[in-house]
Every structure is written in structure tokens, then in C-alpha cells.
PDB file of C-alpha atoms and ligand atoms in Angstrom:
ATOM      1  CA  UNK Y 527     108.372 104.764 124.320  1.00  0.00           C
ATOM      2  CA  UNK Y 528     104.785 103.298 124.031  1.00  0.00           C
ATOM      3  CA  UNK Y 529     101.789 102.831 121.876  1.00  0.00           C
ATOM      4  CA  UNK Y 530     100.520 106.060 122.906  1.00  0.00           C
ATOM      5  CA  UNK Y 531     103.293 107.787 121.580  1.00  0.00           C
ATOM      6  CA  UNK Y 532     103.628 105.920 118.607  1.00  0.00           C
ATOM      7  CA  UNK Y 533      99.855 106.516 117.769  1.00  0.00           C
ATOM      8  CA  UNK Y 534     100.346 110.117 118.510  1.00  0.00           C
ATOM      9  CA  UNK Y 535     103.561 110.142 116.007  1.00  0.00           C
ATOM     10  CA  UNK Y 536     101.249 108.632 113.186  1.00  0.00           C
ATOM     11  CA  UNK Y 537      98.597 111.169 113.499  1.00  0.00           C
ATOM     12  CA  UNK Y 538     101.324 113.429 113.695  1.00  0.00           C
ATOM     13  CA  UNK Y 539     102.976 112.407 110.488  1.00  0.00           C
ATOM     14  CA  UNK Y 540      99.640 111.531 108.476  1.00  0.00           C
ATOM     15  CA  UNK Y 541      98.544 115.397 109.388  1.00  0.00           C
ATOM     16  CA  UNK Y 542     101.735 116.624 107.649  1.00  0.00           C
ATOM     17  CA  UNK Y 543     102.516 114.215 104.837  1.00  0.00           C
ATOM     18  CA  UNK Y 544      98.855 112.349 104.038  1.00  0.00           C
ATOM     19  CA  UNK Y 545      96.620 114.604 102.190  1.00  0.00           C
ATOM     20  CA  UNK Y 546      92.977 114.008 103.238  1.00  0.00           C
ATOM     21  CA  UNK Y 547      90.870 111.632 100.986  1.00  0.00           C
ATOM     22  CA  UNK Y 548      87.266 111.677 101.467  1.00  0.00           C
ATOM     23  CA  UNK Y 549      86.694 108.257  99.899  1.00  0.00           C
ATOM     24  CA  UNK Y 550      89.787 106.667 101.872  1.00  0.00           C
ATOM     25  CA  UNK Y 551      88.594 108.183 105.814  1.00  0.00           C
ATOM     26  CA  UNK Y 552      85.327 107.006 104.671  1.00  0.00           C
ATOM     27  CA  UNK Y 553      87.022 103.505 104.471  1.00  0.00           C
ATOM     28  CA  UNK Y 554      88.431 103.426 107.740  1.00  0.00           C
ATOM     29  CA  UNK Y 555      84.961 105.097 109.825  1.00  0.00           C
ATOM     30  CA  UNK Y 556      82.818 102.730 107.741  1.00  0.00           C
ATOM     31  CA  UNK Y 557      84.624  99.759 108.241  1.00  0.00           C
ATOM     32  CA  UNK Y 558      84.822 100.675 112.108  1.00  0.00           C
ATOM     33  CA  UNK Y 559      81.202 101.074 111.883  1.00  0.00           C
ATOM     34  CA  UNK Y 560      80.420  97.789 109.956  1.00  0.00           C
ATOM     35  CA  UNK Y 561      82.526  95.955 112.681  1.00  0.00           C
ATOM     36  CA  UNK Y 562      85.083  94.978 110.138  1.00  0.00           C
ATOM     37  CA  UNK Y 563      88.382  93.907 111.982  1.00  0.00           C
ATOM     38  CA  UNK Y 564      91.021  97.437 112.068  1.00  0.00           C
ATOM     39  CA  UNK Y 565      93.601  95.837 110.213  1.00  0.00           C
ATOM     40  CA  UNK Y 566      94.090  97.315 107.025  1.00  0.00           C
ATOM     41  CA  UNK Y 567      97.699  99.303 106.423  1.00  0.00           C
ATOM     42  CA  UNK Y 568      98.217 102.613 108.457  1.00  0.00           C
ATOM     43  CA  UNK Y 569      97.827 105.804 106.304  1.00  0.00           C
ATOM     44  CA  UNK Y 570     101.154 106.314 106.058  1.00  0.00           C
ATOM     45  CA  UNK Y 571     101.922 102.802 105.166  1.00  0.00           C
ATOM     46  CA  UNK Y 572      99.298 103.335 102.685  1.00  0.00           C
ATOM     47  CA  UNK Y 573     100.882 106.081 101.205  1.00  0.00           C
ATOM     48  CA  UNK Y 574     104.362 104.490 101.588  1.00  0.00           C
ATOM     49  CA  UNK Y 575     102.516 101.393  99.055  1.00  0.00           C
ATOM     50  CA  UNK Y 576     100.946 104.650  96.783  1.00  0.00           C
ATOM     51  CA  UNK Y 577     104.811 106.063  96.402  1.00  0.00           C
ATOM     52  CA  UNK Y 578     106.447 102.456  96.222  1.00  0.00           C
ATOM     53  CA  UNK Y 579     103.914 101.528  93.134  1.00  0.00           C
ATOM     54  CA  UNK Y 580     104.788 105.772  91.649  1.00  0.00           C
ATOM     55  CA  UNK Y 581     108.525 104.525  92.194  1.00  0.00           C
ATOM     56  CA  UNK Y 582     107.913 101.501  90.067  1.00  0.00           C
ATOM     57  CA  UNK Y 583     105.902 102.703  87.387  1.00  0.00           C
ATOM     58  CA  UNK Y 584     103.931 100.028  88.340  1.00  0.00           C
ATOM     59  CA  UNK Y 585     101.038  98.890  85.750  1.00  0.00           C
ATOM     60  CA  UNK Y 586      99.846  95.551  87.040  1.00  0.00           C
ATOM     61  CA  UNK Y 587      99.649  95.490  90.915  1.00  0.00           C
ATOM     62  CA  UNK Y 588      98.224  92.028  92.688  1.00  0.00           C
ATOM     63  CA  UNK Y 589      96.919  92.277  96.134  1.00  0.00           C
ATOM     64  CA  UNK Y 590      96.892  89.279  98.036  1.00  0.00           C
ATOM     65  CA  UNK Y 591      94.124  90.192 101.054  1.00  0.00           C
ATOM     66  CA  UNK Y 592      91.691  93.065 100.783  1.00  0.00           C
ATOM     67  CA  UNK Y 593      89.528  93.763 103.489  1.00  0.00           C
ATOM     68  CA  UNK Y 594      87.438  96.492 102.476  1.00  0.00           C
ATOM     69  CA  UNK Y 595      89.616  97.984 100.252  1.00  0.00           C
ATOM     70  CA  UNK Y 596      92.026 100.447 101.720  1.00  0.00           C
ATOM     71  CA  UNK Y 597      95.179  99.313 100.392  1.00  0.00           C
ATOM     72  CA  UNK Y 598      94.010  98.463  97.139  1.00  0.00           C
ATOM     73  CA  UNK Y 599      92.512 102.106  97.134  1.00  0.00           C
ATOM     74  CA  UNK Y 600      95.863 103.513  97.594  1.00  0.00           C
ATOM     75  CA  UNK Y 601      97.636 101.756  95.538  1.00  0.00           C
ATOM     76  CA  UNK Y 602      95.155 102.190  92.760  1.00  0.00           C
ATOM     77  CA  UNK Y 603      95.532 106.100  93.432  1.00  0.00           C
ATOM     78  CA  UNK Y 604      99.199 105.399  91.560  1.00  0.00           C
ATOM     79  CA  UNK Y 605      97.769 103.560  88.279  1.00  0.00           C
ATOM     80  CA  UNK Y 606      97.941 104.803  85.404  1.00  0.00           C
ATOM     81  CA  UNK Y 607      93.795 104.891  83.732  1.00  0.00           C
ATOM     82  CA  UNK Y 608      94.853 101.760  81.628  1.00  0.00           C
ATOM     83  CA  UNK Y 609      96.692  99.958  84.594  1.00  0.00           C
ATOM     84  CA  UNK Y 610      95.263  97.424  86.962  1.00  0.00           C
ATOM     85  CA  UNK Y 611      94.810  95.850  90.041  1.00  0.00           C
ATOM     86  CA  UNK Y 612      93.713  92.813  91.037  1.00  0.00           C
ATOM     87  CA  UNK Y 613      93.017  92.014  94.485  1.00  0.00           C
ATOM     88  CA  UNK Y 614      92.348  88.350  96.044  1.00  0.00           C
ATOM     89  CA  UNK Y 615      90.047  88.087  99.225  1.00  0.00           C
ATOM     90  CA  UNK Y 616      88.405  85.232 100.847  1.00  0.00           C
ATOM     91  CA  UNK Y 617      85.433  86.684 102.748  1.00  0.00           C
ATOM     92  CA  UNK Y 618      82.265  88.037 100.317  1.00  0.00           C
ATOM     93  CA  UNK Y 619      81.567  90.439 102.832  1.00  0.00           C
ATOM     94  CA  UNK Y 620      84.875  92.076 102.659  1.00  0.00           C
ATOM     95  CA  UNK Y 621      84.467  91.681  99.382  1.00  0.00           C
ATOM     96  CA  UNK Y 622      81.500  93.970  99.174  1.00  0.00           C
ATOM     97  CA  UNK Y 623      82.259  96.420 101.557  1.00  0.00           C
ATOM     98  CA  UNK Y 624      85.484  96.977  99.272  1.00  0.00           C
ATOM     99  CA  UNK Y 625      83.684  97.091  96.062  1.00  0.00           C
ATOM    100  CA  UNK Y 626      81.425 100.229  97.472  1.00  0.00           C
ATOM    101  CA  UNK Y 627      84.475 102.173  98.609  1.00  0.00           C
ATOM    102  CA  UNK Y 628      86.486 101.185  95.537  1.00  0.00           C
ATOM    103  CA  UNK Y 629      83.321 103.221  93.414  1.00  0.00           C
ATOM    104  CA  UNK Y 630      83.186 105.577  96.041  1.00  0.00           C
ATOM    105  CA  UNK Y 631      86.914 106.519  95.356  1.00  0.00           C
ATOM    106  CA  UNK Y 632      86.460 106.556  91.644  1.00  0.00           C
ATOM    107  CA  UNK Y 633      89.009 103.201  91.003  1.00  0.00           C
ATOM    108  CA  UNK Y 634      86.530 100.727  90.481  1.00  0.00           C
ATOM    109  CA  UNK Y 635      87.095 100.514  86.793  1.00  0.00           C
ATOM    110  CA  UNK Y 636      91.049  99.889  87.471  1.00  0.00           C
ATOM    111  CA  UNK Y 637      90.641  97.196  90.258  1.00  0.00           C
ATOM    112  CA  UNK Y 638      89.004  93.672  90.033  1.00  0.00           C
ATOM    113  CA  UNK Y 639      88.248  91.963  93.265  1.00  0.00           C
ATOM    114  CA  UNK Y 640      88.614  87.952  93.282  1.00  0.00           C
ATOM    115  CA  UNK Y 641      86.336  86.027  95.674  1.00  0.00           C
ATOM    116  CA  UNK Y 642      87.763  82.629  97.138  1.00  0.00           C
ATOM    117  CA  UNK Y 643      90.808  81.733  98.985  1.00  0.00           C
ATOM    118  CA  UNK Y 644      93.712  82.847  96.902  1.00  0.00           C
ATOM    119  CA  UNK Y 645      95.162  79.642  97.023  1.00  0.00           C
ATOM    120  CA  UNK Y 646      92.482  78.742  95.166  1.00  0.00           C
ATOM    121  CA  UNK Y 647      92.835  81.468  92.978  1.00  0.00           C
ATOM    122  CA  UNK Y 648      96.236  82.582  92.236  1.00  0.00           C
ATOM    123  CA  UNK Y 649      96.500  79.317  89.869  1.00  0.00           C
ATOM    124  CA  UNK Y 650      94.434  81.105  87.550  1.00  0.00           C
ATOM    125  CA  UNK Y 651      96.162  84.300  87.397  1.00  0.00           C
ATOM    126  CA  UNK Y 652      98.544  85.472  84.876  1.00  0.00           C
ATOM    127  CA  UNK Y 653     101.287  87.580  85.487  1.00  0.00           C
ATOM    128  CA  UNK Y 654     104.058  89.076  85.450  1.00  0.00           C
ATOM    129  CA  UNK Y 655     103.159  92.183  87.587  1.00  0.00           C
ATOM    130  CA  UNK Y 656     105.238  95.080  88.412  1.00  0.00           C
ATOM    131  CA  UNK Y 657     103.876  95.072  92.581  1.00  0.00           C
ATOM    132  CA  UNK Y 658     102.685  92.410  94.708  1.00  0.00           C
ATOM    133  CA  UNK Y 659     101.298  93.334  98.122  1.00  0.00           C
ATOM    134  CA  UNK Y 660     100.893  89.652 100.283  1.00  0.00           C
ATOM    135  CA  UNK Y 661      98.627  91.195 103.083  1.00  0.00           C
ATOM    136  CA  UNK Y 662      96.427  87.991 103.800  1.00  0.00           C
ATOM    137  CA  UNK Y 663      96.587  85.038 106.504  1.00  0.00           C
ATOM    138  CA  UNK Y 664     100.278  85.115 107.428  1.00  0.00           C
ATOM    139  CA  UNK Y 665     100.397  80.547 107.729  1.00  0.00           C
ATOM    140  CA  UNK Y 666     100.471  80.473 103.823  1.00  0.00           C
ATOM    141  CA  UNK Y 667     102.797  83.644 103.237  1.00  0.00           C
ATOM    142  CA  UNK Y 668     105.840  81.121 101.822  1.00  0.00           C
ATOM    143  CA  UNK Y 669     102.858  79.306  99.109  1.00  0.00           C
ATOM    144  CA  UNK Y 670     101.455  83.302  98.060  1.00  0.00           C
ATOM    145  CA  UNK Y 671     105.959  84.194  98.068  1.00  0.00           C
ATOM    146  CA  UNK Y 672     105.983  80.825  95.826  1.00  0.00           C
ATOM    147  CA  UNK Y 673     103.171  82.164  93.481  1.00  0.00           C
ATOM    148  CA  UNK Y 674     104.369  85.773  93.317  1.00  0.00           C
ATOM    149  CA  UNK Y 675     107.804  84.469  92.201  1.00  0.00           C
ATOM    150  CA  UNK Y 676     105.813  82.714  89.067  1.00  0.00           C
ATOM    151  CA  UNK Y 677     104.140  85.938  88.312  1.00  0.00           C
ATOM    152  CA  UNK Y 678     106.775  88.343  88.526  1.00  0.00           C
ATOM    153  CA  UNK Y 679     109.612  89.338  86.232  1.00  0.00           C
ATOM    154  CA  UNK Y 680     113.026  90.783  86.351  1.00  0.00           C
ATOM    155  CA  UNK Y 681     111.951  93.918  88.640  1.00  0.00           C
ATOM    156  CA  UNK Y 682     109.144  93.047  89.728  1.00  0.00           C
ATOM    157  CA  UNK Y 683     108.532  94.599  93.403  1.00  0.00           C
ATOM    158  CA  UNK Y 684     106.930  92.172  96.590  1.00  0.00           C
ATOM    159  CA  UNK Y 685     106.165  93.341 100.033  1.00  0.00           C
ATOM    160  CA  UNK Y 686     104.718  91.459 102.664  1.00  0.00           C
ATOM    161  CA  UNK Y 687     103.158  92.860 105.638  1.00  0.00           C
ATOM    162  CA  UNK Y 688     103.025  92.008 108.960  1.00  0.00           C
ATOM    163  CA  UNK Y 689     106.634  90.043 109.377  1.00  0.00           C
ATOM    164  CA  UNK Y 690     107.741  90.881 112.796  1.00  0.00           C
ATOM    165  CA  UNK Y 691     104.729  90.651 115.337  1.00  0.00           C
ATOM    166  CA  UNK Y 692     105.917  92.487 118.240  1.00  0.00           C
ATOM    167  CA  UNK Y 693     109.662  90.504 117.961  1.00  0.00           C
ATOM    168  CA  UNK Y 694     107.729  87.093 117.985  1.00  0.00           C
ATOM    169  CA  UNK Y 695     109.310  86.397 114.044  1.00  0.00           C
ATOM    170  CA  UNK Y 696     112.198  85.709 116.215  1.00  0.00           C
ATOM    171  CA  UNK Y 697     111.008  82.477 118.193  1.00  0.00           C
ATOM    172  CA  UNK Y 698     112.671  79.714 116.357  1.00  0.00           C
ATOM    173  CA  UNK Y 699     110.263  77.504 118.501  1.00  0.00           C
ATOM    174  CA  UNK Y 700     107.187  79.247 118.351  1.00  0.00           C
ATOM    175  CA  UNK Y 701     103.860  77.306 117.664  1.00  0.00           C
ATOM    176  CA  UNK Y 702     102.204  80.585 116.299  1.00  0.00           C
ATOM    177  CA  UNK Y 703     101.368  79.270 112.382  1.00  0.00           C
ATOM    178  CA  UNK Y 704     101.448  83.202 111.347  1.00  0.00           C
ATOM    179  CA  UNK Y 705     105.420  83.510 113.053  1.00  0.00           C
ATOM    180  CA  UNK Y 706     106.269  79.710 111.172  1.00  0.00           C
ATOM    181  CA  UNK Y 707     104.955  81.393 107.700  1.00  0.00           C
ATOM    182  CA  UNK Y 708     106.820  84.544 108.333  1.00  0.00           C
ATOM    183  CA  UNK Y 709     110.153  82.726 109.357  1.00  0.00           C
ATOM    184  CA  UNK Y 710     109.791  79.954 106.675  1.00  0.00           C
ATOM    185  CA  UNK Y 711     108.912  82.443 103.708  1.00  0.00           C
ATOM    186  CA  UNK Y 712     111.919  84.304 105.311  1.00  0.00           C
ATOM    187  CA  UNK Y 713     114.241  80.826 104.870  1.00  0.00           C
ATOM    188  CA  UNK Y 714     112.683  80.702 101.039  1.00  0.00           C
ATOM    189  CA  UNK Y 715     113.896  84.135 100.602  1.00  0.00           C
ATOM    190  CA  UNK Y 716     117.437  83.721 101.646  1.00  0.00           C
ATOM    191  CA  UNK Y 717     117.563  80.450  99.442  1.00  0.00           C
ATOM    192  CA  UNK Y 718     116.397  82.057  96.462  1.00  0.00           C
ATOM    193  CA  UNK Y 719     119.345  83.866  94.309  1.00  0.00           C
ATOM    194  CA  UNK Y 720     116.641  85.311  92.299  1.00  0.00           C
ATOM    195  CA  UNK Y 721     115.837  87.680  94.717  1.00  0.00           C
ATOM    196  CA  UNK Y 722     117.188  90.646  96.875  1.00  0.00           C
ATOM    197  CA  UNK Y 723     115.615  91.283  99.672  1.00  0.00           C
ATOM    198  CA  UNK Y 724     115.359  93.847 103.101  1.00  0.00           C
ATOM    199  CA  UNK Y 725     112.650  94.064 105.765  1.00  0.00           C
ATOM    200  CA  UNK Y 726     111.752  96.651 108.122  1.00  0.00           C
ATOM    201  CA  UNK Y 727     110.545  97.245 111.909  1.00  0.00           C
ATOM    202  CA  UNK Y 728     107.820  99.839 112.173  1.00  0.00           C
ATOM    203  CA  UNK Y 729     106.023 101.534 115.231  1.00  0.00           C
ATOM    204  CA  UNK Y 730     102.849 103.118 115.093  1.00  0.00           C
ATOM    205  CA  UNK Y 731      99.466 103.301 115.077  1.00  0.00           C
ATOM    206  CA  UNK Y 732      99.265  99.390 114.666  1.00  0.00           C
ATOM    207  CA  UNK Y 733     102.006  98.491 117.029  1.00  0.00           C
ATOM    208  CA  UNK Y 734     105.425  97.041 116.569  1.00  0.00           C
ATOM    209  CA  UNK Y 735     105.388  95.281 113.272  1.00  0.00           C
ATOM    210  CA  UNK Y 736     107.442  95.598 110.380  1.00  0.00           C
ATOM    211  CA  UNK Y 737     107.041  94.773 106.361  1.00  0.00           C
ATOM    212  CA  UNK Y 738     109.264  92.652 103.843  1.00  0.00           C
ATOM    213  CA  UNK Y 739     110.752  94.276 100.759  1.00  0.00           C
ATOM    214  CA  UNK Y 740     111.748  91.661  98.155  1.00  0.00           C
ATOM    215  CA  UNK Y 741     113.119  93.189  94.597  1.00  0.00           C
ATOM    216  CA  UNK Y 742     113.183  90.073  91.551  1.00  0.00           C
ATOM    217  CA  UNK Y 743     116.033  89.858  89.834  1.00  0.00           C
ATOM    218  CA  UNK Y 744     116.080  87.397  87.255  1.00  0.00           C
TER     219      UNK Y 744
HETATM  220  N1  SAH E  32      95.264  94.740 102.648  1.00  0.00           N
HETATM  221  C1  SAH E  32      94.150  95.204 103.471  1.00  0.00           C
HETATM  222  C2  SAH E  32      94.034  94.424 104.754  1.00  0.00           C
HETATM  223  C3  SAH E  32      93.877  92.944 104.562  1.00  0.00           C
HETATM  224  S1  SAH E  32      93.411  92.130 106.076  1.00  0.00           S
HETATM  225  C4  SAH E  32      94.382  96.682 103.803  1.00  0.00           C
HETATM  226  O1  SAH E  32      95.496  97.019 104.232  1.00  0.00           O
HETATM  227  O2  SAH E  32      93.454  97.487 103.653  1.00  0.00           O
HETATM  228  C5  SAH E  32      93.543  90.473 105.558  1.00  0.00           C
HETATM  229  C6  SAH E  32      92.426  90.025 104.613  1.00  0.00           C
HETATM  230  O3  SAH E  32      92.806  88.754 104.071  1.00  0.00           O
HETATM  231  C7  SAH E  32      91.082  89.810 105.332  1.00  0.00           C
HETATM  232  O4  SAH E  32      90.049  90.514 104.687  1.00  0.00           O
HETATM  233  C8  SAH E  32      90.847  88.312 105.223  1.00  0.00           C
HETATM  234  O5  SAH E  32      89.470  87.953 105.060  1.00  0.00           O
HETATM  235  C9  SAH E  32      91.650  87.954 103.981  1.00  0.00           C
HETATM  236  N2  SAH E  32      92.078  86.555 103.920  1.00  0.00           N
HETATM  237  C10 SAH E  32      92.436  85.756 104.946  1.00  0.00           C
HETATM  238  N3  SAH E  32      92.754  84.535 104.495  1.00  0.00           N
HETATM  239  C11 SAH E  32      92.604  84.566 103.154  1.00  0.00           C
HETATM  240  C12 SAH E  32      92.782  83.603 102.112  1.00  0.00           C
HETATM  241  N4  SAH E  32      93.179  82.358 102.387  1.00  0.00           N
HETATM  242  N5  SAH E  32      92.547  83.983 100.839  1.00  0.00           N
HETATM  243  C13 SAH E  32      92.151  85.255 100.563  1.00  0.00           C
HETATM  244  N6  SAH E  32      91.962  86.189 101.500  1.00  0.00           N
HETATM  245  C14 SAH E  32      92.182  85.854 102.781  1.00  0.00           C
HETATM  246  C1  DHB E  33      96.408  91.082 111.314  1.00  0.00           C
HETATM  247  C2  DHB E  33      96.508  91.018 109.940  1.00  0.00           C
HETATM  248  C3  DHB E  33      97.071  92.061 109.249  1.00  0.00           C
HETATM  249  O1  DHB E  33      97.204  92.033 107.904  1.00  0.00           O
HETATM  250  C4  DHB E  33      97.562  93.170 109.918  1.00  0.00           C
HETATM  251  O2  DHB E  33      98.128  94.166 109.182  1.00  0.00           O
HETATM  252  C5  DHB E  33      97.452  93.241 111.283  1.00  0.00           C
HETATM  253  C6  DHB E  33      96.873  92.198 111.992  1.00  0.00           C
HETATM  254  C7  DHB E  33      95.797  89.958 112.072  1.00  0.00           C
HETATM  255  O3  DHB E  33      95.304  89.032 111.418  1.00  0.00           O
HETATM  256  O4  DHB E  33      95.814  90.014 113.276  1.00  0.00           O
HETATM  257 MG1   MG E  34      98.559  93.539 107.219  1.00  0.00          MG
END
């Protein structure tokens, strides 16, 4: 097994099960072309967050970490015309590359990007929101885990991206700040009975990664 065949498997699986979206390819060349870096969500892990938000009726999505919009675009695509999204990013010029493809895909009226570093920003934010998507820098995933807790309620949904990192989640000793957030937002999780929670190794066109799945309870 090996990237190629994982990329291949993607394609493969996007061709059958992700229906074409002018405004969300445009995304992806654009962003390629702007020399943005190519790490938003996969298409189908960008449909997977689309059925996940369908699946939870979801109303009031937060996005921690937008790039230039494609996540937030998908996810939007499951809104209801009075729901909303909010999404948090640091960078102004990811910023405004996401705010043309979020008019470009007609979901500009549902989503509201936030400028600053969202640990700066989340303080101001009221919840409680039906999905959180924590897709930002992975060293302060267990502070954006602490915030989404305040904002959710009893079924609210959390994922968090990017938790395994080729297998490196499990060095207990590593000096990697993104595999120390990962492992101590994963030690939060265990210690926190509000919670139930799952996570799951992916292949594909990004690699071996995987995502967190965290359901609130109370
Ligand atoms: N969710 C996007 C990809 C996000 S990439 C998608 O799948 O399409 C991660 C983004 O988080 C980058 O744009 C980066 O600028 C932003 N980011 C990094 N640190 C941040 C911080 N402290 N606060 C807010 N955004 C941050
Ligand atoms: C990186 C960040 C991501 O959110 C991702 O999905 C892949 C890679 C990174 O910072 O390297
Ligand atoms: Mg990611």
C-alpha cells in the first residue's frame, strides 16, 4: 500500500460519491494557484463533514481554522437558509480568499468569517452549537476542546482533524507541539464524563491521518 494508491482510491471514490461543485473545484485550483498551503479537508472528508452536519440537523456550526474556505463551504452546503456558520481564522489573507469563494458558492449570507487568533476570539462567542469543526494549529487543540465544551450542549457534535500524523500521536516523548496538543486534548477527553468519544485513521489523498469524533452528553 502507498500514497499513490491511496490518492488513486480518493479520486476513485470522489468520482463516484462527490458530485461536482463548480464553486468548491474552484476552491481547491485557486487556492493552488494563489500558493495557499493544500491543506484543507479531502473531498470526501468534506462531504463526510456535509453528511455529519445533515445527520445532526445542525443549525449553528463553528469552524475553528478556515483557510480559504473549503470546509466551511461544505458544511454550509447542509444549513438550513436561516442557519449559520461561523468560522475563526488567523491570517487576513485566508480570510479573503475564503470570503470570494464563500460568494462564489452562494453561502456567504449563512457564514461569518472572524479575523484574529481564535484564542483571541472564541471568548467572545456565544454558543451552544450543534457542530464544531477544530481544524486550526494543532499546539492549542486541548484550549479550542476547552472552549467548544463551553459552547456546546447536550448533543452537540466536535471533530477534530488531523489527530494521528502518520502514527506520530503515539510518541509519548515526542517534542512535536502539534503531537503534545493532539495527545493532551486526547488525555482531556478521556477525563471528561461529559463526553463520548471515537477517533479514526484515514488514508488518502492527504496521507495517513485520522479525525476525532467527540459526541456531548451532558
Ligand atoms: N478547515 C480548512 C483548513 C484549515 S487549515 C479546510 O479544510 O478547508 C488551518 C488554518 O488555521 C490556516 O488557514 C491557518 O492560518 C489557521 N490558523 C492557524 N493558527 C490559527 C489560530 N491561532 N487562530 C485562527 N486560525 C489559525
Ligand atoms: C496541516 C494542517 C491541517 O489542518 C491539515 O489537515 C493537514 C496539515 C499542517 O499544518 O501541516
Ligand atoms: Mg486539517
Amino acid at each position: 500500500m502507498s500514497q499513490d494508491t491511496w490518492t488513486a482510491v480518493d479520486d476513485y471514490l470522489t468520482r463516484c460519491l462527490v458530485q461536482p461543485d463548480a464553486a468548491l473545484d474552484a476552491v481547491l485550483t485557486e487556492s493552488a494557484a494563489a500558493g495557499l498551503p493544500a491543506i484543507a479537508v479531502s473531498p470526501p472528508l468534506g462531504k463526510w463533514l456535509h453528511l455529519l452536519a445533515r445527520i445532526q440537523n445542525a443549525r449553528r456550526i463553528l469552524e475553528i481554522g478556515t483557510l480559504a474556505g473549503y470546509s466551511a463551504i461544505w458544511m454550509a452546503r447542509a444549513l438550513p437558509p436561516d442557519g449559520r456558520l461561523i468560522t475563526l481564522e488567523s491570517e487576513s489573507a485566508h480570510a479573503e480568499h475564503a470570503r470570494a469563494n464563500l460568494v462564489r458558492a452562494n453561502v456567504a449570507d449563512r457564514v461569518e468569517i472572524r479575523v484574529g487568533l481564535a484564542l483571541d476570539l472564541l471568548p467572545q462567542i456565544d454558543g451552544p452549537f450543534d457542530l464544531i469543526f477544530i481544524d486550526a494549529d494543532k499546539a492549542s487543540i486541548p484550549d479550542y476542546f476547552r472552549h467548544s465544551m463551553r459552547l456546546s450542549r447536550p448533543g452537540s457534535v466536535i471533530v477534530v482533524d488531523n489527530v494521528i500524523r502518520e502514527g506520530a500521536v503515539i510518541d509519548e516523548a515526542s517534542h512535536d507541539e502539534s503531537v503534545i496538543g493532539v495527545r493532551r486534548f486526547h488525555e482531556l477527553v478521556a477525563n471528561e464524563p461529559r463526553v463520548s468519544a471515537t477517533a479514526m485513521q484515514t488514508v488518502g489523498v492527504k496521507g495517513y491521518d485520522g479525525f476525532t469524533l467527540v459526541v456531548v452528553l451532558s
